[in-house]
Coordinates of C-alpha atoms in Angstrom, one line a residue:
M1366 CA 12.8 4.5 -25.1
Q1367 CA 13.6 0.7 -25.0
P1368 CA 10.7 -1.3 -23.6
M1369 CA 11.2 -2.9 -20.1
T1370 CA 10.5 -6.7 -19.9
Q1371 CA 10.6 -7.8 -16.4
F1372 CA 9.5 -4.7 -14.3
A1373 CA 6.1 -4.0 -13.0
H1374 CA 5.1 -1.2 -10.8
L1375 CA 3.5 -2.5 -7.6
H1376 CA 2.9 0.7 -5.7
L1377 CA 1.1 3.3 -7.9
H1378 CA -1.4 5.9 -7.3
S1379 CA -4.0 7.3 -9.8
H1380 CA -6.4 10.3 -9.7
Y1381 CA -8.5 8.2 -7.2
S1382 CA -5.8 9.0 -4.5
L1383 CA -7.2 12.3 -3.5
L1384 CA -4.6 15.0 -3.1
D1385 CA -1.8 12.4 -3.8
G1386 CA -2.3 11.3 -7.3
A1387 CA -3.2 13.0 -10.6
N1388 CA -2.5 10.1 -13.1
P1389 CA -5.6 9.0 -15.1
I1390 CA -5.9 5.2 -15.3
E1391 CA -6.0 5.1 -19.1
G1392 CA -2.7 7.0 -19.3
I1393 CA -0.9 4.8 -16.8
V1394 CA -2.0 1.5 -18.3
R1395 CA -1.3 2.6 -21.9
R1396 CA 2.3 3.8 -20.9
A1397 CA 2.9 0.5 -19.0
S1398 CA 1.9 -1.5 -22.1
E1399 CA 4.1 0.7 -24.3
M1400 CA 7.0 0.0 -22.1
G1401 CA 6.5 -3.8 -22.2
M1402 CA 5.4 -4.2 -18.5
P1403 CA 3.8 -7.5 -18.1
A1404 CA 1.6 -6.5 -15.1
L1405 CA 0.8 -3.3 -13.0
A1406 CA -0.7 -2.8 -9.7
L1407 CA -3.0 0.2 -8.6
T1408 CA -2.7 1.0 -5.0
D1409 CA -4.7 4.1 -4.3
H1410 CA -4.7 5.6 -0.8
G1411 CA -7.4 4.1 1.3
N1412 CA -9.8 3.2 -1.4
L1413 CA -10.6 0.9 -4.4
F1414 CA -12.6 3.2 -6.4
G1415 CA -10.6 2.8 -9.5
A1416 CA -10.4 -1.0 -9.3
V1417 CA -13.0 -2.0 -11.9
Q1418 CA -11.8 0.8 -14.5
F1419 CA -8.2 -0.3 -13.8
H1420 CA -9.0 -4.1 -14.3
D1421 CA -10.9 -3.4 -17.6
T1422 CA -8.4 -0.9 -19.1
A1423 CA -5.4 -3.1 -18.1
L1424 CA -7.0 -6.1 -19.9
K1425 CA -7.8 -3.9 -23.0
Y1426 CA -4.1 -3.0 -23.2
G1427 CA -2.8 -6.6 -22.6
V1428 CA -1.4 -5.8 -19.1
K1429 CA -2.1 -7.9 -16.1
P1430 CA -3.9 -5.9 -13.5
I1431 CA -3.1 -6.3 -9.8
I1432 CA -5.5 -4.8 -7.6
G1433 CA -4.2 -3.3 -4.4
C1434 CA -4.6 -0.5 -1.9
E1435 CA -2.3 1.7 0.3
V1436 CA -4.2 1.3 3.4
Y1437 CA -4.0 3.3 6.6
V1438 CA -3.2 1.3 9.6
A1439 CA -4.0 2.7 13.0
R1440 CA -1.1 2.6 15.3
Q1441 CA -3.5 1.5 18.1
D1442 CA -7.2 0.4 17.7
R1443 CA -9.0 1.4 14.6
R1444 CA -12.0 2.5 16.6
S1445 CA -9.9 4.9 18.7
K1446 CA -10.5 8.6 17.8
N1447 CA -8.1 10.6 19.6
G1448 CA -4.6 12.3 18.9
G1449 CA -5.3 14.0 15.6
S1450 CA -4.9 12.9 12.0
D1451 CA -1.3 11.6 12.2
Q1452 CA -2.3 8.4 14.1
S1453 CA -1.8 5.7 11.4
N1454 CA 1.0 4.3 9.2
H1455 CA 0.6 3.1 5.5
L1456 CA 0.8 -0.4 4.2
V1457 CA 0.4 -1.6 0.7
L1458 CA -1.7 -4.6 0.1
L1459 CA -2.0 -6.5 -3.1
A1460 CA -4.5 -9.2 -4.0
A1461 CA -2.7 -12.3 -5.0
D1462 CA -5.9 -14.2 -5.8
A1463 CA -9.7 -14.0 -5.5
T1464 CA -9.5 -14.8 -1.9
G1465 CA -7.1 -11.8 -1.4
Y1466 CA -9.4 -9.5 -3.4
H1467 CA -12.4 -10.2 -1.3
N1468 CA -10.3 -9.9 1.9
L1469 CA -9.0 -6.5 0.5
V1470 CA -12.5 -5.3 -0.3
K1471 CA -13.6 -6.4 3.2
L1472 CA -10.6 -4.4 4.8
V1473 CA -11.2 -1.2 2.8
S1474 CA -14.9 -1.3 3.6
L1475 CA -14.3 -1.9 7.3
G1476 CA -11.7 1.0 7.3
Y1477 CA -14.6 3.2 6.3
L1478 CA -17.2 1.6 8.4
E1479 CA -15.5 1.0 11.6
G1480 CA -12.1 2.8 11.5
F1481 CA -12.7 6.2 9.9
Y1482 CA -10.9 9.1 11.7
Y1483 CA -9.7 11.6 9.2
R1484 CA -9.0 8.7 6.9
P1485 CA -10.4 5.0 6.6
R1486 CA -8.1 3.1 8.9
I1487 CA -7.8 -0.7 9.7
D1488 CA -5.7 -2.1 12.6
L1489 CA -3.4 -5.2 12.8
E1490 CA -6.2 -7.2 14.5
L1491 CA -8.4 -6.6 11.3
L1492 CA -5.6 -7.4 9.1
D1493 CA -4.9 -10.6 10.9
Q1494 CA -8.5 -11.7 10.4
H1495 CA -8.5 -11.0 6.7
S1496 CA -4.8 -11.5 5.5
E1497 CA -5.4 -14.6 3.3
G1498 CA -4.6 -14.0 -0.2
L1499 CA -2.9 -10.7 0.3
I1500 CA 0.8 -9.7 -0.3
G1501 CA 2.1 -6.6 1.7
L1502 CA 4.6 -4.1 0.9
S1503 CA 6.2 -1.8 3.5
A1504 CA 5.0 1.2 1.9
C1505 CA 6.6 4.8 1.8
L1506 CA 8.1 6.9 4.6
K1507 CA 4.7 6.7 6.4
G1508 CA 5.0 3.0 6.6
S1509 CA 5.5 1.7 10.1
V1510 CA 9.0 0.3 9.1
A1511 CA 10.4 3.4 7.5
W1512 CA 8.6 5.7 9.9
N1513 CA 10.5 4.0 12.8
L1514 CA 13.8 3.9 10.9
V1515 CA 13.6 7.7 10.1
Q1516 CA 13.2 8.2 14.0
D1517 CA 16.2 6.2 14.8
R1518 CA 14.1 3.3 16.2
Y1519 CA 15.8 0.4 14.5
E1520 CA 14.4 -2.4 16.9
E1521 CA 10.9 -1.0 16.5
A1522 CA 11.2 -1.2 12.7
R1523 CA 12.3 -4.7 13.0
Q1524 CA 9.5 -5.5 15.2
A1525 CA 7.1 -3.8 12.9
A1526 CA 8.5 -5.8 9.9
G1527 CA 8.4 -9.1 11.8
Q1528 CA 4.7 -8.5 12.9
L1529 CA 3.5 -7.7 9.4
S1530 CA 5.5 -10.8 8.1
E1531 CA 3.9 -13.0 10.8
I1532 CA 0.4 -11.7 10.1
L1533 CA 0.7 -12.0 6.3
G1534 CA 2.5 -15.2 6.3
A1535 CA 5.9 -16.6 5.0
G1536 CA 6.9 -15.0 1.6
R1537 CA 4.0 -12.5 1.6
F1538 CA 5.6 -9.3 3.2
Y1539 CA 8.3 -7.3 1.3
L1540 CA 10.3 -4.4 2.3
E1541 CA 10.0 -1.4 -0.1
I1542 CA 13.0 0.8 -1.0
Q1543 CA 12.2 4.0 -2.7
D1544 CA 14.4 6.9 -4.1
H1545 CA 12.7 10.1 -4.8
G1546 CA 15.7 12.2 -3.7
I1547 CA 14.1 12.7 -0.2
E1548 CA 16.8 12.9 2.5
E1549 CA 14.6 10.8 4.9
Q1550 CA 14.3 8.0 2.3
K1551 CA 18.1 7.5 2.2
K1552 CA 18.0 7.1 5.9
A1553 CA 15.1 4.7 5.9
N1554 CA 16.8 2.7 2.8
S1555 CA 20.0 2.3 4.8
G1556 CA 18.2 0.9 7.8
I1557 CA 16.1 -1.3 5.5
L1558 CA 19.1 -2.7 3.9
K1559 CA 20.7 -3.2 7.2

């Protein structure tokens, strides 16, 4: 296989994403290095458990580590504990610098301390308070943009994207397009491109 030169995974789960990832960090980073990726992000679900191991392993293999997390964002207030387990959307956050890393640690910690309800959750109020130095990606089908698009709520999807863009700041929020052969992704991708 020919090495890639200008590609870096920015949404990637390891075995620290409980029930959602099986990739050992050493294997992920080694493969990225073999493929010539200059950088790699680790964005486990709701936690930073693998951040130190990932950082050290990436440096060992000459790959720039990008610390991130796919956080759960409560649709209402993070402290609200009603409505069952499906009361949040996903959002990928990447630390762009040391300030971003500290804010990411703060958000993930507060997700456990203040927002835990089935999962560690933050909300948009908390994100707004700790957004400096962070870059956001709209995430998977559970992200607020794709989630609304799949339900034929284009205006709500636009509003969600606008709100996240406003909170994170100019040039720090990006829409994700994913293609895993899932029918709903085709619908979400079409809406995102629109």
